[in-house]
CSV table of C-alpha atoms in Angstrom, one decimal:
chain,number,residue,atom,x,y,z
A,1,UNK,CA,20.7,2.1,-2.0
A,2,UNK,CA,20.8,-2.0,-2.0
A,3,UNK,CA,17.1,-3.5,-3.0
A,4,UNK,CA,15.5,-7.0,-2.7
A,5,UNK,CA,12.9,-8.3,-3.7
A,6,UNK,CA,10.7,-11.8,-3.6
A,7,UNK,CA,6.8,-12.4,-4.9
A,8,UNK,CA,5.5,-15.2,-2.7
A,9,UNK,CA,3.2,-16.6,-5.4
A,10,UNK,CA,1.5,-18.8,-3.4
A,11,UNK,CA,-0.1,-15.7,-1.5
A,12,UNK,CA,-1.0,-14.2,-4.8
A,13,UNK,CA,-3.8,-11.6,-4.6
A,14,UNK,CA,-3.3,-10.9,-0.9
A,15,UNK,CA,1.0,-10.3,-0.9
A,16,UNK,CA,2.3,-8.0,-3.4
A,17,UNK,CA,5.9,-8.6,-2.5
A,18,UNK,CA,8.5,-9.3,0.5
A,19,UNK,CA,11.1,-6.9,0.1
A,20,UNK,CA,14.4,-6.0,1.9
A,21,UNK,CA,16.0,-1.8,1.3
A,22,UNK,CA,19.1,-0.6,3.2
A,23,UNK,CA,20.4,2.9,2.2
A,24,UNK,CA,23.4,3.9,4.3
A,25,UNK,CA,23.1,7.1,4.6
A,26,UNK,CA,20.1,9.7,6.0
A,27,UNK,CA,17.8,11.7,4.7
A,28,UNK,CA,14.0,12.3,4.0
A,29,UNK,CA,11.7,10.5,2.2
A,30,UNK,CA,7.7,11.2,0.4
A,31,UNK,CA,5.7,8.1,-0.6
A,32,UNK,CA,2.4,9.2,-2.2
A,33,UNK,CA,-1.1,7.2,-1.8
A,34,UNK,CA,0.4,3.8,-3.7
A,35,UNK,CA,-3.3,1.5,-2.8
A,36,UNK,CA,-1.5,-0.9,-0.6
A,37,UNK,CA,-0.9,-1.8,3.1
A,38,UNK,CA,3.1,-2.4,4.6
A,39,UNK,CA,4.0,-3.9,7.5
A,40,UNK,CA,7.7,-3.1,8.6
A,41,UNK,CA,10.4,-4.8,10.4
A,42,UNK,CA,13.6,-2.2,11.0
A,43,UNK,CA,16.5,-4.8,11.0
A,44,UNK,CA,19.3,-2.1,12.5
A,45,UNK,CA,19.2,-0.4,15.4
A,46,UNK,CA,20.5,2.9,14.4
A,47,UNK,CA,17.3,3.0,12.0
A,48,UNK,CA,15.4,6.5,13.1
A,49,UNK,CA,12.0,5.6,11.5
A,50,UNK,CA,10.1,9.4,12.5
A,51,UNK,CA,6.9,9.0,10.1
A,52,UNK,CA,3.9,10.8,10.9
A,53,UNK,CA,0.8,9.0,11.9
A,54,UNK,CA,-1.9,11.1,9.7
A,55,UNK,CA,-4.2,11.7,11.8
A,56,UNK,CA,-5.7,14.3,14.0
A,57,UNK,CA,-3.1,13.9,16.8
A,58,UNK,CA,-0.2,13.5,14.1
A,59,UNK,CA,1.9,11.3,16.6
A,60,UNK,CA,5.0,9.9,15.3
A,61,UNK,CA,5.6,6.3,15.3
A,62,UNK,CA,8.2,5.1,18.0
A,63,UNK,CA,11.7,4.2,16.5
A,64,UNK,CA,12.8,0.5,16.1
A,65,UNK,CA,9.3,-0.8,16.3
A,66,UNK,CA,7.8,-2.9,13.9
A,67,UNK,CA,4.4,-1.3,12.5
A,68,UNK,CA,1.6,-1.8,10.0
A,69,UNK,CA,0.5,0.5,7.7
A,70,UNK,CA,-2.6,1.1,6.8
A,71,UNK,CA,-4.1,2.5,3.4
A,72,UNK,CA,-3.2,5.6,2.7
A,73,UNK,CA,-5.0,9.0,1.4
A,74,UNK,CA,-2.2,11.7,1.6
A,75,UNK,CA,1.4,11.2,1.3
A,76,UNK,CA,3.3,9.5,4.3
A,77,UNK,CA,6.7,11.4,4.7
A,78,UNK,CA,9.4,10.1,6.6
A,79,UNK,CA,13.0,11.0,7.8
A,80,UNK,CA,15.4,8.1,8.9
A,81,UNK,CA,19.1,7.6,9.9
A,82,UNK,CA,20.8,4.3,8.4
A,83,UNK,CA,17.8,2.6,7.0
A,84,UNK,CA,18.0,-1.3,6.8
A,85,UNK,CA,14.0,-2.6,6.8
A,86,UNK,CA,12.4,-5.8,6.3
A,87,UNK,CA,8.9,-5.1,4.8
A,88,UNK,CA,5.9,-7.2,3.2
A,89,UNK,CA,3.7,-5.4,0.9
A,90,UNK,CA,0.1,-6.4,0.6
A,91,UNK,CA,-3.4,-6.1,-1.3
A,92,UNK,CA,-5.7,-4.0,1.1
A,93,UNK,CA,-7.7,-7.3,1.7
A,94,UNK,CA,-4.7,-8.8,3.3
A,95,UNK,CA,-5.4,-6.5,6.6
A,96,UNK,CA,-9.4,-8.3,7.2
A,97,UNK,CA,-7.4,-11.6,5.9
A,98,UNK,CA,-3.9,-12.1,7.9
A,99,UNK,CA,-4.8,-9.3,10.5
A,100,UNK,CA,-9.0,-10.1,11.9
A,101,UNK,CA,-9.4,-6.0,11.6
A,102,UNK,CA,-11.5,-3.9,8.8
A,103,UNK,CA,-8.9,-2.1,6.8
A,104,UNK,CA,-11.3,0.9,7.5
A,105,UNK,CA,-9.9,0.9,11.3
A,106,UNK,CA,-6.3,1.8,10.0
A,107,UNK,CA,-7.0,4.1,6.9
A,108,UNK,CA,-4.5,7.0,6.9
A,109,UNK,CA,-3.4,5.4,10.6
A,110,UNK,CA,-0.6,3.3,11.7
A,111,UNK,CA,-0.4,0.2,14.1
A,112,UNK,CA,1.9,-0.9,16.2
A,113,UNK,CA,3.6,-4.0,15.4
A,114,UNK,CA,2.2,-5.6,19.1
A,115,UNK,CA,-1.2,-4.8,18.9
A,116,UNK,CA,-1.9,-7.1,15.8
A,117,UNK,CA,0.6,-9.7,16.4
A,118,UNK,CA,0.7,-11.5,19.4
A,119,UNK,CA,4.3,-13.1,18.8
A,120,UNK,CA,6.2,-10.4,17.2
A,121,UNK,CA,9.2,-10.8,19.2
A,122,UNK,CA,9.5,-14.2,18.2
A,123,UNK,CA,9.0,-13.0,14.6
A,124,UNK,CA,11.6,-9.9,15.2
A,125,UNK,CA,14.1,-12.6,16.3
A,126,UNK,CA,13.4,-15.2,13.3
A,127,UNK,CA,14.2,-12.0,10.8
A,128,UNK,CA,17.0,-11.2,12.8
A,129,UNK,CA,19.0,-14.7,12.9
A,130,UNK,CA,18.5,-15.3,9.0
A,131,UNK,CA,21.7,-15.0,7.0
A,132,UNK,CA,19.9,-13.6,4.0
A,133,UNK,CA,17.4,-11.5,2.6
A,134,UNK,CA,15.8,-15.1,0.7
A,135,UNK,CA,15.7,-16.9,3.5
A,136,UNK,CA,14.1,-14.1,5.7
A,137,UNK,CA,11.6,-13.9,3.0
A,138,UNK,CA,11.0,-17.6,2.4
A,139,UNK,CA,10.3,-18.1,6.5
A,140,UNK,CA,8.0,-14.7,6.3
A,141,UNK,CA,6.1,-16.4,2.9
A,142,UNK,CA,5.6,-19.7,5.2
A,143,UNK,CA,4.5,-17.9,8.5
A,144,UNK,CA,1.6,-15.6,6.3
A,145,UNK,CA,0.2,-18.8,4.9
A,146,UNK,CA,-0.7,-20.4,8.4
A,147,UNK,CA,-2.5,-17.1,9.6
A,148,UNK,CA,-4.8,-16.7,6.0
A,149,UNK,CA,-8.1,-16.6,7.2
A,150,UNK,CA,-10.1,-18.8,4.6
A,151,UNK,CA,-13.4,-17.7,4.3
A,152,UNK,CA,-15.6,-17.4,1.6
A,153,UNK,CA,-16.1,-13.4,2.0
A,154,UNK,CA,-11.8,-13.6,2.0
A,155,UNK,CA,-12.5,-15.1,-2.0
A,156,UNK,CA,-15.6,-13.0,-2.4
A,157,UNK,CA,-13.5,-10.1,-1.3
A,158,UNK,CA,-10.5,-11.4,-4.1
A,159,UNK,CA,-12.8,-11.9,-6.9
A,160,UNK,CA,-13.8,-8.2,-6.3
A,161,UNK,CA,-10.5,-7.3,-6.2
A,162,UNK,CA,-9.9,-8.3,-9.5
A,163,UNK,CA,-13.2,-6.8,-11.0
A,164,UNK,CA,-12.0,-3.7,-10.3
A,165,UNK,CA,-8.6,-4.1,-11.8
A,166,UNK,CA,-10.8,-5.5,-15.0
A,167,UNK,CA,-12.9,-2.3,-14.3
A,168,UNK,CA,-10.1,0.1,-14.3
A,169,UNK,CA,-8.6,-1.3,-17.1
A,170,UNK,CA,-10.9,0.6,-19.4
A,171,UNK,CA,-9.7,3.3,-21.6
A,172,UNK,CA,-11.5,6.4,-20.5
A,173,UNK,CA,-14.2,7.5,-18.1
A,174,UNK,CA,-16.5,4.1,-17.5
A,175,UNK,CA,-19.6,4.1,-19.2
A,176,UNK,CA,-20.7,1.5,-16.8
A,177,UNK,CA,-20.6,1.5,-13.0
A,178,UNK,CA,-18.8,-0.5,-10.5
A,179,UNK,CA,-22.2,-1.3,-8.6
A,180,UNK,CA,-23.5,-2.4,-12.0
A,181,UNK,CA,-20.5,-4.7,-12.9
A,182,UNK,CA,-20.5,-6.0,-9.1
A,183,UNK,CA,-23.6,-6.5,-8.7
A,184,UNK,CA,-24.6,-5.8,-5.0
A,185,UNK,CA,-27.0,-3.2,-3.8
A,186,UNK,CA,-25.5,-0.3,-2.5
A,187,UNK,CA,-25.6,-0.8,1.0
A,188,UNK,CA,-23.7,-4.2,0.2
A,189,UNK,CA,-21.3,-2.6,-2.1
A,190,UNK,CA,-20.5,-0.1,0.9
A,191,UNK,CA,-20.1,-2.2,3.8
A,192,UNK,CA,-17.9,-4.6,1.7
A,193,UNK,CA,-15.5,-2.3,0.4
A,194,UNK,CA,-15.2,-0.4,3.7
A,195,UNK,CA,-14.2,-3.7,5.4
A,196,UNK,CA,-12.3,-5.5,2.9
A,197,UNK,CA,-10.8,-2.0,1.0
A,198,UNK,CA,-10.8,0.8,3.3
A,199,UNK,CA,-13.3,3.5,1.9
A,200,UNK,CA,-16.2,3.0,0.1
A,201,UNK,CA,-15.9,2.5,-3.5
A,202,UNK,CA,-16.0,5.5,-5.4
A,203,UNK,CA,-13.3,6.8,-2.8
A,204,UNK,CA,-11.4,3.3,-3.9
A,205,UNK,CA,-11.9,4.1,-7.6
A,206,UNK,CA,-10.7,7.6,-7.5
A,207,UNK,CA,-7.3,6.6,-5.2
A,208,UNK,CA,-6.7,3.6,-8.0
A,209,UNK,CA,-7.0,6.3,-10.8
A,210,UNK,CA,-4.5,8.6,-9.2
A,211,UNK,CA,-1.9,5.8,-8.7
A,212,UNK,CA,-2.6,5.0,-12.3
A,213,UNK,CA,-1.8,8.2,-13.3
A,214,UNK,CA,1.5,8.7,-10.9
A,215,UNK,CA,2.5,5.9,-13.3
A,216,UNK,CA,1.7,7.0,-16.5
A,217,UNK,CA,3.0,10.5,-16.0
A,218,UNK,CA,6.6,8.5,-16.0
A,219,UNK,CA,5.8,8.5,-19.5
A,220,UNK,CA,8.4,11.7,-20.5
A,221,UNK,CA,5.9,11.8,-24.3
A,222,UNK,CA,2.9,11.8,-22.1
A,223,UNK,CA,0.8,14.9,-22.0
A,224,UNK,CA,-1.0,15.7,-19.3
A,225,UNK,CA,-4.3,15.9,-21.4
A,226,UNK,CA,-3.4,11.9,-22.2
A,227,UNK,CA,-2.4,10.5,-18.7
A,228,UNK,CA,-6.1,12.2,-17.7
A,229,UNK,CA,-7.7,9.8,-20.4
A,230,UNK,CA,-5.8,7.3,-20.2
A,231,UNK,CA,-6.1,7.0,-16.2
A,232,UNK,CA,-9.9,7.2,-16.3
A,233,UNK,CA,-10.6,11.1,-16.0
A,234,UNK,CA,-13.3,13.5,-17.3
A,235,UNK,CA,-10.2,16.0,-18.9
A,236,UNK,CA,-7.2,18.0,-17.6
A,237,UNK,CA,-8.5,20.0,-15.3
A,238,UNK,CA,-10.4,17.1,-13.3
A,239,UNK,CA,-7.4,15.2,-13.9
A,240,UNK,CA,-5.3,17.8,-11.9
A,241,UNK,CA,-7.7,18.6,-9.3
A,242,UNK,CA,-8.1,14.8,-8.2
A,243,UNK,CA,-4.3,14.4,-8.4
A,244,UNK,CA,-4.1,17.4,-5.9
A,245,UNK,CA,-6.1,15.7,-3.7
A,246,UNK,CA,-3.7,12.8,-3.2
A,247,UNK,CA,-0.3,14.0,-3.3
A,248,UNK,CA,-0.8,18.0,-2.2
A,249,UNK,CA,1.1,19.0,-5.2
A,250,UNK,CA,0.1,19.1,-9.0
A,251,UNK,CA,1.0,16.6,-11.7
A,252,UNK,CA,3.3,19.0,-13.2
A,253,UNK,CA,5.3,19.7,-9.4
A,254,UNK,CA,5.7,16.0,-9.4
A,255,UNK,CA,7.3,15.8,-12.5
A,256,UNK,CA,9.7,17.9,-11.2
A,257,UNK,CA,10.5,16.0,-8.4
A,258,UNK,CA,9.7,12.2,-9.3
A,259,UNK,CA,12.4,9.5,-8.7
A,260,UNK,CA,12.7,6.7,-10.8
A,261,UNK,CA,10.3,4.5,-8.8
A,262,UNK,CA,6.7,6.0,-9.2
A,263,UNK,CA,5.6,7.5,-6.3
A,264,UNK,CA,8.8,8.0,-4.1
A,265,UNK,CA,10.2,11.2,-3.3
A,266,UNK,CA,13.4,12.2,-1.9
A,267,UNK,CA,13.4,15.2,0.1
């Protein structure tokens, strides 16, 4: 497996990273809820990119196309050939920000490349004639800043952003409540967070818990009872009951099966 990986920090609170992963050979693949939105460029055309929509219909996504995904509840499995992608990984505000659509619209769904940008094939070419992962990533960096949507709801919506990561900092179950430290009334706090983050916020809070605790259980001295505590949960058993939830197997199963990046599975 050959990584890359750039932080364009003058996107910072909107892009995570701009990464590049080609792995050779094929196999199947489990990526659990990780609180973040994707969009995907396959860069080979013997990639066989089969992941499953999750939705009702459970269609797969057509091979060699570019896609976004959206924010994601259950774990997204996929199967591939030669993998060699191009991918940008975002804050869930970046979908309202770069994209014009509520990330609520795309929650546990996938969109087409095409349907949210009107020049893809331009952009598809542009990825394609770089000689390097940096300077596919530096031309990507450039291209994001000139579709940000400034608005004052985009700042609102970062400012938030980091209130919860201040709010989920805390050691423990909060003795104070997000609507409390926000703020806003809850029909505000509702139709924000459903925009800008996908669910409404105690459905927010509970996925950010679960990814803190995917990471924490990489811990090998960690006990269950203290990744609970530490990630924000009641005890054990609420701990392990949540986790369930998320990934549709217990803390303990994924420690059997965990990779060395949190949250990725081989199958």
């Amino acid at each position: 497996m050959h990584y890359q990986s750039y932080i364009p920090t003058r996107l910072n609170g909107i892009i995570e990273n701009i990464w590049e992963m080609e792995i050779p050979f094929g196999g199947k693949y489990t990526i659990l809820p990780e609180g973040k939105v994707e969009l995907l460029f396959p860069l080979c055309q013997d990639v066989n990119i089969s992941a499953t929509r999750i939705s009702e219909d459970e269609n797969p996504i057509r091979n060699h196309s570019c896609f976004l995904s959206g924010l994601h509840t259950k774990p997204l499995k996929t199967s591939f050939g030669r993998f060699h992608t191009f991918g940008v990984q975002m804050r869930p505000i970046a979908v309202k920000a770069i994209f014009g659509m509520p990330l609520c619209e795309i929650r546990d769904y996938f969109v087409e490349g095409a349907i949210v940008l009107d020049n893809i094939r331009m952009m598809e070419d542009q990825l394609n004639s770089k000689s390097s992962f940096m300077e596919r990533a530096q031309w990507f960096e450039q291209f994001l800043l000139k579709r940000i949507d400034e608005t004052p709801d985009l700042h609102l919506a970062i400012r938030l952003d980091k209130t919860l990561n201040t709010f989920l900092s805390q050691q423990g179950p909060a003795q104070k409540s997000l609507q409390d430290l926000m703020g806003y009334s809850r029909t505000q706090t509702f139709r924000i967070f459903n925009i800008w983050f996908g669910t409404s916020s105690q459905s927010y809070l509970k996925l950010m818990q679960f990814i803190r605790s995917v990471e924490a259980l990489h811990n090998p001295t960690a006990k269950l009872g203290d990744v609970a505590f530490s990630s924000g949960f009641y005890d054990q058993a609420h701990f392990i009951r949540s986790f369930k939830d998320f990934a549709d197997m217990t803390p303990g199963a994924y420690r059997k099966q965990m990779t060395n990046r949190p949250g990725q599975l081989f199958c």
